[in-house]
PDB file of C-alpha atoms in Angstrom:
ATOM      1  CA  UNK H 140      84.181 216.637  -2.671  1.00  0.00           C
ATOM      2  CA  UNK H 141      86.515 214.634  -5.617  1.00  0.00           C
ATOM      3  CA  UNK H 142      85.866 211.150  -4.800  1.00  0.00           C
ATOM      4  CA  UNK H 143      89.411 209.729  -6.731  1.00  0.00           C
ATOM      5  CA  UNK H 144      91.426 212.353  -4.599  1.00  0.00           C
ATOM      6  CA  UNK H 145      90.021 211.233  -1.403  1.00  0.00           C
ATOM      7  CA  UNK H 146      90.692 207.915  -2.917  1.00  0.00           C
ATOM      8  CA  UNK H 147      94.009 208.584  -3.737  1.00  0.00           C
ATOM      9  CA  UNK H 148      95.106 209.992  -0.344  1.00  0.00           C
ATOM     10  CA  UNK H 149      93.784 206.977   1.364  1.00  0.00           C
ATOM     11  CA  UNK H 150      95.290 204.530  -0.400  1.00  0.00           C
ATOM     12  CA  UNK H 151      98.663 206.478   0.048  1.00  0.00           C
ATOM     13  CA  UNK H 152      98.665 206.604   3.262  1.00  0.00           C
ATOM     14  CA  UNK H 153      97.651 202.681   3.441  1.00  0.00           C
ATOM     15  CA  UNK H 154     100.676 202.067   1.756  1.00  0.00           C
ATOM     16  CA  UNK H 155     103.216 203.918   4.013  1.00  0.00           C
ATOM     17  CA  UNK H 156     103.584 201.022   6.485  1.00  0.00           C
ATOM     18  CA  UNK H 157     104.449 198.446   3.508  1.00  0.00           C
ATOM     19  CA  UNK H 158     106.551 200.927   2.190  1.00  0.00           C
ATOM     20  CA  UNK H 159     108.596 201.524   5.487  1.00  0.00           C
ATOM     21  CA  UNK H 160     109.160 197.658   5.086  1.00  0.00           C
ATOM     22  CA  UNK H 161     111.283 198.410   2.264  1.00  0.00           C
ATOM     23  CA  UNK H 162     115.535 198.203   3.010  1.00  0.00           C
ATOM     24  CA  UNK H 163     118.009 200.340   1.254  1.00  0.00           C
ATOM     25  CA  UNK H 164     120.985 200.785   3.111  1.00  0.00           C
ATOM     26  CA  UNK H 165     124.753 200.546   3.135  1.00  0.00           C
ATOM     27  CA  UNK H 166     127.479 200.089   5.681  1.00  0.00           C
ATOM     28  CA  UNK H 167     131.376 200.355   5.539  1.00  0.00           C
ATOM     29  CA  UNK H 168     134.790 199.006   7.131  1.00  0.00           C
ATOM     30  CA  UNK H 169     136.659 201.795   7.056  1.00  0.00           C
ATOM     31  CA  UNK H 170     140.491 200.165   6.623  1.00  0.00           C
ATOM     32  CA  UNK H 171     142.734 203.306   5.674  1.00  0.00           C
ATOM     33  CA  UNK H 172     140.866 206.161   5.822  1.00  0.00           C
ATOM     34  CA  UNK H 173     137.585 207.012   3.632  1.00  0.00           C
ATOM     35  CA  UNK H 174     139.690 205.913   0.575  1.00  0.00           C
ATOM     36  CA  UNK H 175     139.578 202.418   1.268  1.00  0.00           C
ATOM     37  CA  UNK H 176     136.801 200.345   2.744  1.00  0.00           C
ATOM     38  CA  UNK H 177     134.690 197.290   2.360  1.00  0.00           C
ATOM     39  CA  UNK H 178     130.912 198.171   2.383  1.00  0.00           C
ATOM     40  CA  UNK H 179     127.895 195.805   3.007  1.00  0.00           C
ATOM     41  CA  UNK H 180     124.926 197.212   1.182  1.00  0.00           C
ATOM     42  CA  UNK H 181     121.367 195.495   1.122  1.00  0.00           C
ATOM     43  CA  UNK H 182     118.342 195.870  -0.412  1.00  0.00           C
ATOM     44  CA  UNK H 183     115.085 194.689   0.123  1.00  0.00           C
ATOM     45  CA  UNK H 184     113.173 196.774  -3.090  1.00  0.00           C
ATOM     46  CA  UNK H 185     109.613 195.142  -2.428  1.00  0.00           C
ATOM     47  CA  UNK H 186     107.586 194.534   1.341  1.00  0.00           C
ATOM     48  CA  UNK H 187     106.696 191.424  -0.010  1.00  0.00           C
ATOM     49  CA  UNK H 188     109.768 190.066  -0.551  1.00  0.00           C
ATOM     50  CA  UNK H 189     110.963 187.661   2.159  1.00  0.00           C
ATOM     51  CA  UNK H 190     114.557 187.960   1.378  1.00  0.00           C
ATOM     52  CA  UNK H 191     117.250 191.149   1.049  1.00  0.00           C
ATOM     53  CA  UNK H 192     119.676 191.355  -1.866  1.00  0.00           C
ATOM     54  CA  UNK H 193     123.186 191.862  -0.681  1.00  0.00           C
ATOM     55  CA  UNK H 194     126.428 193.456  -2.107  1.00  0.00           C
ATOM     56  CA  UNK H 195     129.974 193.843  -0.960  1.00  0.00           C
ATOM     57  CA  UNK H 196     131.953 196.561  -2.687  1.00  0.00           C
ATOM     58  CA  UNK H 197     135.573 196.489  -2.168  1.00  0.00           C
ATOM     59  CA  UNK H 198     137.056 200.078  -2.813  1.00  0.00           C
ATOM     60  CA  UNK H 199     140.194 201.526  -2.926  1.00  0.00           C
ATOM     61  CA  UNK H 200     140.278 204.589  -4.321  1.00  0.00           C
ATOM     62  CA  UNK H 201     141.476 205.936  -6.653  1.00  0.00           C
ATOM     63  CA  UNK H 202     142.690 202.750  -8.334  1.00  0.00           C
ATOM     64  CA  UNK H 203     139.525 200.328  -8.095  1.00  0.00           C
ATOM     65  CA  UNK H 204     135.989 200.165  -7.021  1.00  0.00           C
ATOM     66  CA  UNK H 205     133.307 197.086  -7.405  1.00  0.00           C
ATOM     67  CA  UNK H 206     130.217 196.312  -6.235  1.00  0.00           C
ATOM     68  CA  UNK H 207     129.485 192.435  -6.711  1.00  0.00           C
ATOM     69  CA  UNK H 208     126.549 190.882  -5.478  1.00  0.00           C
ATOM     70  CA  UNK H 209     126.490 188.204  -2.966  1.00  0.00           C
ATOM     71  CA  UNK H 210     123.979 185.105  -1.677  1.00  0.00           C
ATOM     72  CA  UNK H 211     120.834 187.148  -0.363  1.00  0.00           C
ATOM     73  CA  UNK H 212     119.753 187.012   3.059  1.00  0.00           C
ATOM     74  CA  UNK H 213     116.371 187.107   5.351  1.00  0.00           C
ATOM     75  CA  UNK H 214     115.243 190.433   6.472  1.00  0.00           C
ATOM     76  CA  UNK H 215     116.701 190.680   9.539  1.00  0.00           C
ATOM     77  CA  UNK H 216     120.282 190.774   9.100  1.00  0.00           C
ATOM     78  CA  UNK H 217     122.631 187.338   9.481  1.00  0.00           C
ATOM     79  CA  UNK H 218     125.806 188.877  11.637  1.00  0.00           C
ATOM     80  CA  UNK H 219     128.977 189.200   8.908  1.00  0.00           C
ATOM     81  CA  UNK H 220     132.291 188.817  10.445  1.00  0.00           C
ATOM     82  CA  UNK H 221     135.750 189.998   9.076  1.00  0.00           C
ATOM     83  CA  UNK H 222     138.383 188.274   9.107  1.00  0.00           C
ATOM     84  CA  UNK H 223     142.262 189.479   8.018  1.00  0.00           C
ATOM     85  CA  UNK H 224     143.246 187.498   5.364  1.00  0.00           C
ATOM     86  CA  UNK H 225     146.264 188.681   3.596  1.00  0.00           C
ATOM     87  CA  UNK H 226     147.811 191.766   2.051  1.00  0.00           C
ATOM     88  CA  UNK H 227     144.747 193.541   1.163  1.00  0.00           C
ATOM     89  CA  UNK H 228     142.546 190.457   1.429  1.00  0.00           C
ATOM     90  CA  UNK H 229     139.480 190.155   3.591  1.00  0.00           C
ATOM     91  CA  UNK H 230     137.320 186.811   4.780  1.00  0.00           C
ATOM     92  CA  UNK H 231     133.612 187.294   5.407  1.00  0.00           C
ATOM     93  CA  UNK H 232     131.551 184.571   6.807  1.00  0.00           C
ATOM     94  CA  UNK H 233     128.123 184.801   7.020  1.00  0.00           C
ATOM     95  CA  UNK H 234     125.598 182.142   8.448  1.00  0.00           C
ATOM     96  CA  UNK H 235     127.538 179.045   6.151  1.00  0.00           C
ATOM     97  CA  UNK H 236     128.604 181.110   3.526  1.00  0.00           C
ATOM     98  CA  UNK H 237     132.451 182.687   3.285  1.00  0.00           C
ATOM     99  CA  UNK H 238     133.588 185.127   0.709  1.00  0.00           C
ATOM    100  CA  UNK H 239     136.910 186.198  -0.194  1.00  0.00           C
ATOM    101  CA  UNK H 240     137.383 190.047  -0.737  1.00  0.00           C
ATOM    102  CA  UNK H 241     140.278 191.474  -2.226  1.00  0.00           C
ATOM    103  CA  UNK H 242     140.926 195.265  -2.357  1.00  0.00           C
ATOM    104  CA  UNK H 243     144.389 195.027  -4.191  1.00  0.00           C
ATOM    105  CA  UNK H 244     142.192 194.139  -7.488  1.00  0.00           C
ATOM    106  CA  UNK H 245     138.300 194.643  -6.113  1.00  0.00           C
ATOM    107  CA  UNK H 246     137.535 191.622  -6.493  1.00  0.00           C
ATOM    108  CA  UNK H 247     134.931 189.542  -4.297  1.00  0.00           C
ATOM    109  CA  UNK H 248     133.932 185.564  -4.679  1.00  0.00           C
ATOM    110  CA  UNK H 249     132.439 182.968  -2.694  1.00  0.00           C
ATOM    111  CA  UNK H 250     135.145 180.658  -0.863  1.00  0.00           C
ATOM    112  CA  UNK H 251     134.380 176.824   0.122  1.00  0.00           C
ATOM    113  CA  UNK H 252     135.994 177.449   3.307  1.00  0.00           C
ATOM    114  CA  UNK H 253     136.091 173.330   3.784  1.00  0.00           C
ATOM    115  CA  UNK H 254     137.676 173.792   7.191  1.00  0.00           C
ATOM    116  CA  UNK H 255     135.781 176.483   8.096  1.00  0.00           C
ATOM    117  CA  UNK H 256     138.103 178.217  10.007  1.00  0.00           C
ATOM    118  CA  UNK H 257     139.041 181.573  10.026  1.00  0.00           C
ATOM    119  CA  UNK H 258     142.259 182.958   7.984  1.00  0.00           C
ATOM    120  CA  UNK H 259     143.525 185.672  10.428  1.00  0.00           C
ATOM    121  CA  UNK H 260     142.316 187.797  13.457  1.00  0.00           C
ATOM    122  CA  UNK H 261     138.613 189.199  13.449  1.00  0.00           C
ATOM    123  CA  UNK H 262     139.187 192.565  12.861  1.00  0.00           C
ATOM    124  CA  UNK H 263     135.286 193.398  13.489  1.00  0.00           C
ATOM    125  CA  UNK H 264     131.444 192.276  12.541  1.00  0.00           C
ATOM    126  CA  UNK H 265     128.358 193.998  10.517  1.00  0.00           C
ATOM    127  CA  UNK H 266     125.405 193.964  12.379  1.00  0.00           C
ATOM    128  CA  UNK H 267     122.282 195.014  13.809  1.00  0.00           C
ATOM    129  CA  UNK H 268     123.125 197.889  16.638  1.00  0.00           C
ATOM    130  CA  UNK H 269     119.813 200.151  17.424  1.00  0.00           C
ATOM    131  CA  UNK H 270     117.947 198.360  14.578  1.00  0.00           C
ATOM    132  CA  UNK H 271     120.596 199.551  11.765  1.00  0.00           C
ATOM    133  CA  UNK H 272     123.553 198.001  10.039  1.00  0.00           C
ATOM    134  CA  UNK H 273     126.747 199.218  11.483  1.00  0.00           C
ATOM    135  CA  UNK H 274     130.254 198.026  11.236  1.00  0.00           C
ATOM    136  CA  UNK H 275     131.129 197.112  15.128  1.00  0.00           C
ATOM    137  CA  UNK H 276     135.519 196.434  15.289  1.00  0.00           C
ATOM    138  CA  UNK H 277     136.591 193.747  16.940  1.00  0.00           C
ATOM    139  CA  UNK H 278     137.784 194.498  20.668  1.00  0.00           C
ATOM    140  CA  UNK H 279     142.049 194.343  20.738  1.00  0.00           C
TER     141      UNK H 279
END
């Protein structure tokens, strides 16, 4: 018997549940069809880690597309609610932080939302639904 296969295997296997900690995943508002959406991707690259890294990309096809990063968040995912805004703008809030996403120019920025009120109607929330991300809209 090979003594560093045996090894090998073991410790592979060992490392399956800290690797099944690991988060990669992404999640979209679809606004007008598959051409146009605002997505919620995290990552969590390391069990370790306490934290996920977060992105919002704003896309609108063909003309723009941009991923920008955003504050991270714990593991278990803070609810993110989306709020109308404009022509082709979007509020997020999340926890105490608000962003501002535009898809006329994909652009997305943090927003000291001093009132902290919401622009416009809730048009729908990422969260946790059978322990995944998923868009859920906003009953009407």
């Amino acid at each position: 018997m090979n003594l560093p296969i045996v090894l090998r295997a073991l410790v592979a296997v060992a490392m399956l549940p800290a690797l099944a900690a690991c988060e990669n995943s992404a999640t979209a508002y679809v606004i007008d069809g598959s051409q146009h959406a605002l997505i919620l991707v995290r990552e969590k690259p390391y069990f370790w880690r306490s934290t996920v890294n977060q992105a919002v990309i704003a896309s609108r096809l063909p003309q723009c597309q941009r991923r920008v990063a955003i504050h991270s968040d714990s593991t278990e995912l803070t609810r993110v609610e989306v709020f109308e805004a404009g022509d082709r703008l979007w509020a997020l809030h999340q926890g105490d932080r608000w962003y501002l996403v535009s898809t006329a120019g994909c652009q997305v920025q943090d927003w000291e939302n001093a009132a902290g009120t919401p622009p416009g109607p809730l048009v729908g929330t990422f969260e946790l639904k059978e322990g995944a991300a998923a868009f859920i809209p906003a009953a009407r």
